[in-house]
Amino acid sequence: MVSVERVTTRRQQKEFLRFPEKLYRGNACYTPPLYIDEKKIFQPGFVYAESCDFECFNACRDGVMAGRITGIIQKDANAKNGEKRVRFNRFECIEDFAVAEALFGAVEDWARGKGMDTACGPLSFSDLEREGLLVGGYEYPATFEETWNPPYYGEFIERLGYRKEVDWTSSRLRLPAEGAEDMQKMADYVMRRYKLHLGASRGTSDFLKKYADGIFELIDKSYDLLYGTVPFTEGMKKLMIDNFKMIVSTDKVAVILDENDKMVCFGIAFPAIGDAFRPSGGHLTPGAVLRFLKARRKPSVIDLGLVGVDPEWLNRGVSVVVSAGLMDMLRKPGVKYAETNMNLEDNWAIQNQWKRFDEEKIKLHRSYVKPLI
């Protein structure tokens, strides 16, 4: 027998948080989020508490924990898009369709009671968090920014009446066999022609102090029409800055400024840290911290985070400067390749940018949609 209950007690919260760790134990491809970060959804002052209504549900099969899911009503996103949508996220379950059916039924019933008419996802509280369901490339380890799930998740979701809304692709990028020098010449030419220059800083804190506001402004402008995005709140900005301080180093970020010091483009990359936290299940053990510090100091893989270009500069070749900077990172000793993380399949500006590299598409993630009335 399958039963579903809302997560309200501390015991239920712990079961909700620890379930993926138990389900995927020993899995070489699943990359857990930081447990300390996941706990925040149940803590006072949660950064999305004002902009979202949400409920978490646990499912049990014959009294044993068998699955979980979160329903999220992102009020800012609904207001922005004129919609009445509920997002589902943090869906995990054993290979039992009845468990999935019960979990989604709980979210859909809750959402209808809140006046929602459409369900979609996996999408989280904002696009700064993990989103999408893996539907291709199961054999590749997830980056720290990506989800991983077994194939039966997609099969269950489609049996429940959900259909594709958008896909994201992920690629591995290596230096091209030829053309890298031409890329740098093109970048130099663009910088000279438009009187652009790279923003300077004396370290991560100085970089964030100087450029964080410009980056947030540019994200809002360049990402505004992309699927799943939500307006930045002050809490989201602080969260993003705190995360950047932990992982970003100035040799993997770049901002491009015009002659009046206005930001026209930025690119942010990270050392790949998935391998650091996979063995600990996302817990900050001493071993995990040591692996993290090693990966940050001498990364073998680069994860690409955010690239933003002012829409007014899209047709002036500015993105070539970001590509040239990435090629410099790929030339560093010990670096094998870069992973793009998830890019919308119809975001042609970014998809075309990766064609400058030796690109191998390796993963496909999907967001689903279903009418509720």
Short mmCIF file of C-alpha atoms in Angstrom, two decimals:
data_model
loop_
_atom_site.label_atom_id
_atom_site.label_comp_id
_atom_site.label_asym_id
_atom_site.label_seq_id
_atom_site.Cartn_x
_atom_site.Cartn_y
_atom_site.Cartn_z
CA MET A 1 0.00 0.00 0.00
CA VAL A 2 1.24 3.48 -0.92
CA SER A 3 0.61 6.45 1.39
CA VAL A 4 1.59 10.10 0.94
CA GLU A 5 1.98 12.69 3.69
CA ARG A 6 2.89 16.35 3.79
CA VAL A 7 6.27 17.04 5.33
CA THR A 8 5.63 18.88 8.58
CA THR A 9 7.67 17.26 11.36
CA ARG A 10 11.43 17.19 11.85
CA ARG A 11 11.41 13.44 11.30
CA GLN A 12 9.62 13.85 7.99
CA GLN A 13 12.01 16.64 6.95
CA LYS A 14 15.00 14.41 7.65
CA GLU A 15 13.44 11.55 5.67
CA PHE A 16 12.74 13.94 2.77
CA LEU A 17 16.31 15.26 2.74
CA ARG A 18 18.06 11.92 3.17
CA PHE A 19 16.00 9.87 0.71
CA PRO A 20 18.11 10.62 -2.44
CA GLU A 21 21.27 9.76 -0.52
CA LYS A 22 19.85 6.32 0.27
CA LEU A 23 18.28 5.78 -3.16
CA TYR A 24 21.46 6.60 -5.11
CA ARG A 25 24.06 5.21 -2.70
CA GLY A 26 26.98 3.82 -4.71
CA ASN A 27 25.77 5.42 -7.95
CA ALA A 28 28.76 6.86 -9.84
CA CYS A 29 26.68 9.35 -11.86
CA TYR A 30 24.44 10.95 -9.24
CA THR A 31 25.96 14.13 -7.79
CA PRO A 32 24.31 15.24 -4.54
CA PRO A 33 23.68 18.87 -3.66
CA LEU A 34 25.18 20.12 -0.43
CA TYR A 35 23.09 18.78 2.43
CA ILE A 36 23.60 22.02 4.37
CA ASP A 37 22.02 23.95 1.49
CA GLU A 38 19.08 21.57 1.07
CA LYS A 39 18.21 21.91 4.77
CA LYS A 40 17.53 25.62 4.24
CA ILE A 41 14.14 24.97 2.60
CA PHE A 42 12.79 24.03 6.05
CA GLN A 43 14.48 26.81 8.00
CA PRO A 44 13.11 30.24 9.01
CA GLY A 45 14.18 33.00 6.65
CA PHE A 46 14.37 30.71 3.60
CA VAL A 47 15.29 32.98 0.72
CA TYR A 48 12.27 32.00 -1.41
CA ALA A 49 9.69 32.01 1.37
CA GLU A 50 8.10 35.30 0.26
CA SER A 51 8.11 34.68 -3.49
CA CYS A 52 6.91 31.06 -3.38
CA ASP A 53 4.26 28.85 -1.85
CA PHE A 54 5.47 25.28 -1.60
CA GLU A 55 4.71 21.91 -0.07
CA CYS A 56 6.94 18.86 0.29
CA PHE A 57 5.52 15.33 0.27
CA ASN A 58 6.90 11.94 1.31
CA ALA A 59 5.57 8.64 -0.01
CA CYS A 60 5.80 5.30 1.77
CA ARG A 61 5.26 1.79 0.44
CA ASP A 62 4.07 -0.49 3.25
CA GLY A 63 5.48 1.94 5.82
CA VAL A 64 8.91 2.27 4.18
CA MET A 65 10.06 5.54 2.62
CA ALA A 66 9.70 5.15 -1.16
CA GLY A 67 9.66 8.62 -2.72
CA ARG A 68 9.41 12.37 -2.36
CA ILE A 69 8.38 15.47 -4.32
CA THR A 70 7.99 19.23 -3.91
CA GLY A 71 5.26 21.41 -5.37
CA ILE A 72 6.22 25.06 -5.88
CA ILE A 73 4.04 28.00 -6.82
CA GLN A 74 6.54 30.62 -7.99
CA LYS A 75 4.41 33.73 -7.54
CA ASP A 76 6.87 36.12 -9.20
CA ALA A 77 7.18 33.88 -12.27
CA ASN A 78 3.41 33.49 -12.54
CA ALA A 79 2.93 37.24 -12.27
CA LYS A 80 5.63 37.90 -14.84
CA ASN A 81 4.17 35.45 -17.37
CA GLY A 82 0.46 35.86 -16.57
CA GLU A 83 0.16 32.16 -15.66
CA LYS A 84 -1.23 29.90 -12.93
CA ARG A 85 1.44 27.24 -12.78
CA VAL A 86 2.73 24.86 -10.17
CA ARG A 87 6.28 23.57 -10.54
CA PHE A 88 7.27 20.10 -9.41
CA ASN A 89 10.81 19.45 -8.24
CA ARG A 90 12.90 17.19 -6.02
CA PHE A 91 11.03 14.19 -7.39
CA GLU A 92 12.65 10.91 -6.46
CA CYS A 93 11.12 7.48 -6.10
CA ILE A 94 11.79 3.77 -6.23
CA GLU A 95 10.95 1.94 -9.47
CA ASP A 96 7.26 1.70 -8.70
CA PHE A 97 4.73 3.60 -10.81
CA ALA A 98 2.15 3.62 -8.02
CA VAL A 99 4.53 5.65 -5.86
CA ALA A 100 5.09 8.24 -8.61
CA GLU A 101 1.35 8.40 -9.30
CA ALA A 102 0.59 9.07 -5.64
CA LEU A 103 3.26 11.77 -5.33
CA PHE A 104 2.20 13.67 -8.44
CA GLY A 105 -1.44 13.31 -7.44
CA ALA A 106 -0.66 14.98 -4.12
CA VAL A 107 1.08 17.93 -5.80
CA GLU A 108 -1.64 18.33 -8.44
CA ASP A 109 -4.46 18.23 -5.87
CA TRP A 110 -2.65 20.79 -3.72
CA ALA A 111 -2.08 23.03 -6.74
CA ARG A 112 -5.72 22.87 -7.87
CA GLY A 113 -6.72 23.90 -4.37
CA LYS A 114 -4.50 26.95 -4.81
CA GLY A 115 -6.18 27.86 -8.11
CA MET A 116 -3.42 26.60 -10.43
CA ASP A 117 -4.33 25.28 -13.88
CA THR A 118 -1.00 23.88 -15.16
CA ALA A 119 1.84 21.76 -13.79
CA CYS A 120 5.38 21.88 -15.15
CA GLY A 121 8.89 20.83 -14.27
CA PRO A 122 11.16 19.74 -12.90
CA LEU A 123 11.70 23.42 -12.08
CA SER A 124 12.79 24.75 -8.72
CA PHE A 125 12.31 28.00 -6.83
CA SER A 126 14.41 29.80 -9.45
CA ASP A 127 16.65 28.98 -12.38
CA LEU A 128 19.66 29.37 -10.05
CA GLU A 129 18.84 25.90 -8.73
CA ARG A 130 18.82 22.47 -10.33
CA GLU A 131 16.14 21.91 -12.93
CA GLY A 132 15.17 19.51 -15.70
CA LEU A 133 14.79 15.75 -15.87
CA LEU A 134 17.59 13.74 -17.45
CA VAL A 135 16.24 11.99 -20.58
CA GLY A 136 19.53 11.20 -22.35
CA GLY A 137 23.15 10.63 -21.35
CA TYR A 138 22.49 8.55 -18.23
CA GLU A 139 26.01 7.13 -18.41
CA TYR A 140 27.67 10.49 -17.77
CA PRO A 141 28.21 11.82 -14.23
CA ALA A 142 26.15 14.88 -13.41
CA THR A 143 28.01 18.08 -12.73
CA PHE A 144 27.44 19.79 -9.40
CA GLU A 145 24.86 22.03 -11.10
CA GLU A 146 22.87 19.23 -12.77
CA THR A 147 20.34 16.58 -11.81
CA TRP A 148 20.75 12.87 -12.47
CA ASN A 149 17.95 10.31 -12.49
CA PRO A 150 17.28 6.82 -13.86
CA PRO A 151 15.35 6.40 -17.16
CA TYR A 152 12.16 5.20 -15.48
CA TYR A 153 11.47 8.70 -14.08
CA GLY A 154 10.69 10.00 -17.57
CA GLU A 155 8.61 6.92 -18.35
CA PHE A 156 6.53 7.43 -15.21
CA ILE A 157 6.03 11.16 -15.81
CA GLU A 158 4.87 10.62 -19.39
CA ARG A 159 2.44 7.89 -18.27
CA LEU A 160 0.94 10.51 -15.97
CA GLY A 161 0.07 12.73 -18.94
CA TYR A 162 3.05 15.09 -18.99
CA ARG A 163 4.56 16.15 -22.31
CA LYS A 164 7.78 17.87 -23.33
CA GLU A 165 7.82 21.64 -23.01
CA VAL A 166 11.54 22.40 -23.47
CA ASP A 167 14.87 20.56 -23.61
CA TRP A 168 18.32 21.56 -22.47
CA THR A 169 21.54 20.15 -23.97
CA SER A 170 24.87 19.71 -22.20
CA SER A 171 28.21 19.42 -23.98
CA ARG A 172 31.84 18.75 -23.35
CA LEU A 173 34.14 21.29 -24.98
CA ARG A 174 37.76 20.76 -25.94
CA LEU A 175 40.22 22.90 -27.84
CA PRO A 176 39.58 22.76 -31.58
CA ALA A 177 42.21 21.13 -33.76
CA GLU A 178 42.70 24.45 -35.51
CA GLY A 179 41.39 27.98 -35.35
CA ALA A 180 42.22 28.86 -31.73
CA GLU A 181 44.76 31.50 -32.79
CA ASP A 182 42.26 33.02 -35.21
CA MET A 183 39.74 33.17 -32.35
CA GLN A 184 42.14 35.23 -30.26
CA LYS A 185 42.80 37.58 -33.17
CA MET A 186 39.06 38.07 -33.62
CA ALA A 187 38.66 38.77 -29.92
CA ASP A 188 41.46 41.32 -29.99
CA TYR A 189 39.89 42.99 -33.01
CA VAL A 190 36.46 43.24 -31.34
CA MET A 191 38.02 44.74 -28.20
CA ARG A 192 39.89 47.38 -30.23
CA ARG A 193 37.04 48.22 -32.59
CA TYR A 194 34.50 48.91 -29.85
CA LYS A 195 37.00 50.33 -27.33
CA LEU A 196 36.29 47.59 -24.83
CA HIS A 197 38.43 46.45 -21.92
CA LEU A 198 38.43 43.70 -19.31
CA GLY A 199 37.40 44.62 -15.79
CA ALA A 200 40.25 44.34 -13.30
CA SER A 201 40.07 43.17 -9.69
CA ARG A 202 42.38 42.24 -6.83
CA GLY A 203 40.58 39.02 -5.89
CA THR A 204 37.15 37.46 -5.55
CA SER A 205 35.82 39.87 -2.91
CA ASP A 206 37.02 42.88 -4.87
CA PHE A 207 35.55 41.43 -8.07
CA LEU A 208 32.13 40.97 -6.47
CA LYS A 209 32.21 44.42 -4.89
CA LYS A 210 32.94 46.04 -8.25
CA TYR A 211 30.87 43.97 -10.64
CA ALA A 212 28.11 42.04 -8.84
CA ASP A 213 25.47 44.73 -9.44
CA GLY A 214 26.36 44.92 -13.14
CA ILE A 215 26.21 41.14 -13.49
CA PHE A 216 22.76 40.95 -11.88
CA GLU A 217 21.51 43.77 -14.11
CA LEU A 218 22.86 42.02 -17.19
CA ILE A 219 21.38 38.66 -16.17
CA ASP A 220 17.96 40.27 -15.82
CA LYS A 221 18.32 41.85 -19.28
CA SER A 222 19.82 38.94 -21.19
CA TYR A 223 17.90 36.09 -19.50
CA ASP A 224 14.53 37.81 -19.16
CA LEU A 225 12.76 35.91 -21.94
CA LEU A 226 14.39 32.52 -21.30
CA TYR A 227 12.30 29.63 -20.01
CA GLY A 228 11.91 29.32 -16.26
CA THR A 229 13.67 32.52 -15.26
CA VAL A 230 12.39 34.68 -12.42
CA PRO A 231 13.21 38.26 -11.39
CA PHE A 232 16.07 38.63 -8.93
CA THR A 233 15.23 39.47 -5.34
CA GLU A 234 17.73 40.89 -2.85
CA GLY A 235 17.78 37.53 -1.09
CA MET A 236 18.61 35.72 -4.32
CA LYS A 237 21.45 38.16 -4.99
CA LYS A 238 22.92 37.57 -1.55
CA LEU A 239 22.63 33.79 -1.99
CA MET A 240 24.38 33.94 -5.34
CA ILE A 241 27.18 36.14 -3.98
CA ASP A 242 27.72 33.83 -1.00
CA ASN A 243 27.99 30.83 -3.34
CA PHE A 244 30.40 32.68 -5.63
CA LYS A 245 32.69 33.53 -2.74
CA MET A 246 33.03 29.83 -1.94
CA ILE A 247 33.93 28.58 -5.39
CA VAL A 248 34.78 31.34 -7.88
CA SER A 249 38.38 32.39 -8.54
CA THR A 250 39.19 35.45 -10.61
CA ASP A 251 41.10 33.49 -13.27
CA LYS A 252 37.78 31.88 -14.29
CA VAL A 253 35.61 34.98 -14.53
CA ALA A 254 35.64 37.92 -16.90
CA VAL A 255 33.64 41.08 -17.37
CA ILE A 256 33.93 43.20 -20.48
CA LEU A 257 33.34 46.94 -20.13
CA ASP A 258 32.84 49.68 -22.70
CA GLU A 259 34.76 52.94 -22.77
CA ASN A 260 32.40 54.33 -20.10
CA ASP A 261 32.96 51.30 -17.84
CA LYS A 262 29.46 49.95 -18.50
CA MET A 263 29.30 46.16 -18.54
CA VAL A 264 28.44 44.69 -21.93
CA CYS A 265 29.32 41.04 -21.34
CA PHE A 266 30.40 38.63 -18.61
CA GLY A 267 31.39 34.99 -18.32
CA ILE A 268 31.67 32.89 -15.16
CA ALA A 269 33.17 29.40 -14.91
CA PHE A 270 33.84 27.12 -11.95
CA PRO A 271 36.18 24.27 -11.17
CA ALA A 272 34.21 21.02 -11.39
CA ILE A 273 33.50 19.92 -7.80
CA GLY A 274 31.02 17.07 -8.29
CA ASP A 275 33.66 14.43 -7.56
CA ALA A 276 34.50 16.18 -4.30
CA PHE A 277 31.06 15.69 -2.75
CA ARG A 278 29.82 12.50 -4.40
CA PRO A 279 31.55 10.11 -1.93
CA SER A 280 30.17 11.97 1.11
CA GLY A 281 26.59 12.19 -0.16
CA GLY A 282 26.78 15.97 -0.13
CA HIS A 283 27.90 16.24 3.49
CA LEU A 284 30.81 18.51 4.43
CA THR A 285 33.09 15.83 5.81
CA PRO A 286 36.84 16.50 6.20
CA GLY A 287 37.50 14.34 3.14
CA ALA A 288 34.95 16.24 1.08
CA VAL A 289 36.49 19.57 2.07
CA LEU A 290 39.98 18.40 1.12
CA ARG A 291 38.74 17.13 -2.25
CA PHE A 292 36.93 20.42 -2.83
CA LEU A 293 40.04 22.49 -2.08
CA LYS A 294 42.11 20.33 -4.43
CA ALA A 295 39.56 20.66 -7.23
CA ARG A 296 39.37 24.41 -6.73
CA ARG A 297 43.15 24.77 -6.82
CA LYS A 298 43.93 22.41 -9.70
CA PRO A 299 40.76 21.54 -11.63
CA SER A 300 40.82 18.83 -14.28
CA VAL A 301 37.40 19.87 -15.59
CA ILE A 302 35.86 23.33 -15.90
CA ASP A 303 32.11 23.79 -15.38
CA LEU A 304 30.61 26.71 -17.28
CA GLY A 305 28.24 28.77 -15.20
CA LEU A 306 26.74 31.93 -16.63
CA VAL A 307 27.36 33.91 -19.79
CA GLY A 308 25.50 37.17 -20.28
CA VAL A 309 25.60 39.63 -23.17
CA ASP A 310 23.75 42.93 -23.28
CA PRO A 311 21.11 42.45 -26.03
CA GLU A 312 22.34 45.65 -27.68
CA TRP A 313 25.74 43.99 -28.22
CA LEU A 314 24.60 40.58 -29.43
CA ASN A 315 25.42 41.25 -33.11
CA ARG A 316 28.80 42.86 -32.54
CA GLY A 317 30.85 39.71 -31.95
CA VAL A 318 31.39 40.29 -28.23
CA SER A 319 30.80 36.62 -27.39
CA VAL A 320 34.00 35.74 -29.24
CA VAL A 321 35.92 37.35 -26.37
CA VAL A 322 34.29 34.93 -23.92
CA SER A 323 35.16 32.01 -26.21
CA ALA A 324 38.78 33.13 -26.40
CA GLY A 325 38.92 33.34 -22.61
CA LEU A 326 37.55 29.80 -22.29
CA MET A 327 40.17 28.56 -24.72
CA ASP A 328 42.84 30.03 -22.45
CA MET A 329 41.40 28.02 -19.54
CA LEU A 330 41.44 24.83 -21.62
CA ARG A 331 45.14 25.32 -22.37
CA LYS A 332 46.10 25.22 -18.70
CA PRO A 333 48.00 22.11 -17.54
CA GLY A 334 45.79 19.32 -16.28
CA VAL A 335 42.52 20.63 -17.72
CA LYS A 336 40.83 17.93 -19.84
CA TYR A 337 37.70 19.71 -21.01
CA ALA A 338 34.88 22.07 -20.04
CA GLU A 339 31.24 21.13 -19.48
CA THR A 340 28.63 23.62 -20.58
CA ASN A 341 25.97 22.48 -18.11
CA MET A 342 22.42 22.94 -19.41
CA ASN A 343 21.66 25.22 -22.37
CA LEU A 344 18.18 25.61 -23.84
CA GLU A 345 18.05 23.81 -27.17
CA ASP A 346 16.61 26.89 -28.90
CA ASN A 347 19.00 29.41 -27.34
CA TRP A 348 20.84 29.76 -30.63
CA ALA A 349 23.22 32.45 -29.39
CA ILE A 350 24.80 30.10 -26.86
CA GLN A 351 24.41 26.94 -28.97
CA ASN A 352 26.29 28.58 -31.86
CA GLN A 353 29.01 29.80 -29.53
CA TRP A 354 30.01 26.25 -28.64
CA LYS A 355 30.49 25.37 -32.31
CA ARG A 356 33.80 27.23 -32.12
CA PHE A 357 35.12 24.33 -30.01
CA ASP A 358 35.53 20.61 -30.43
CA GLU A 359 32.03 19.97 -29.04
CA GLU A 360 30.52 16.68 -27.91
CA LYS A 361 26.87 16.80 -26.86
CA ILE A 362 26.47 14.31 -24.02
CA LYS A 363 23.26 14.94 -22.03
CA LEU A 364 19.68 15.97 -22.57
CA HIS A 365 17.40 17.33 -19.84
CA ARG A 366 13.71 18.06 -20.22
CA SER A 367 10.96 20.10 -18.60
CA TYR A 368 7.44 18.74 -18.88
CA VAL A 369 4.02 20.38 -18.83
CA LYS A 370 0.48 19.12 -18.12
CA PRO A 371 -2.90 20.90 -17.91
CA LEU A 372 -4.65 20.43 -14.57
CA ILE A 373 -8.15 21.42 -15.66
#
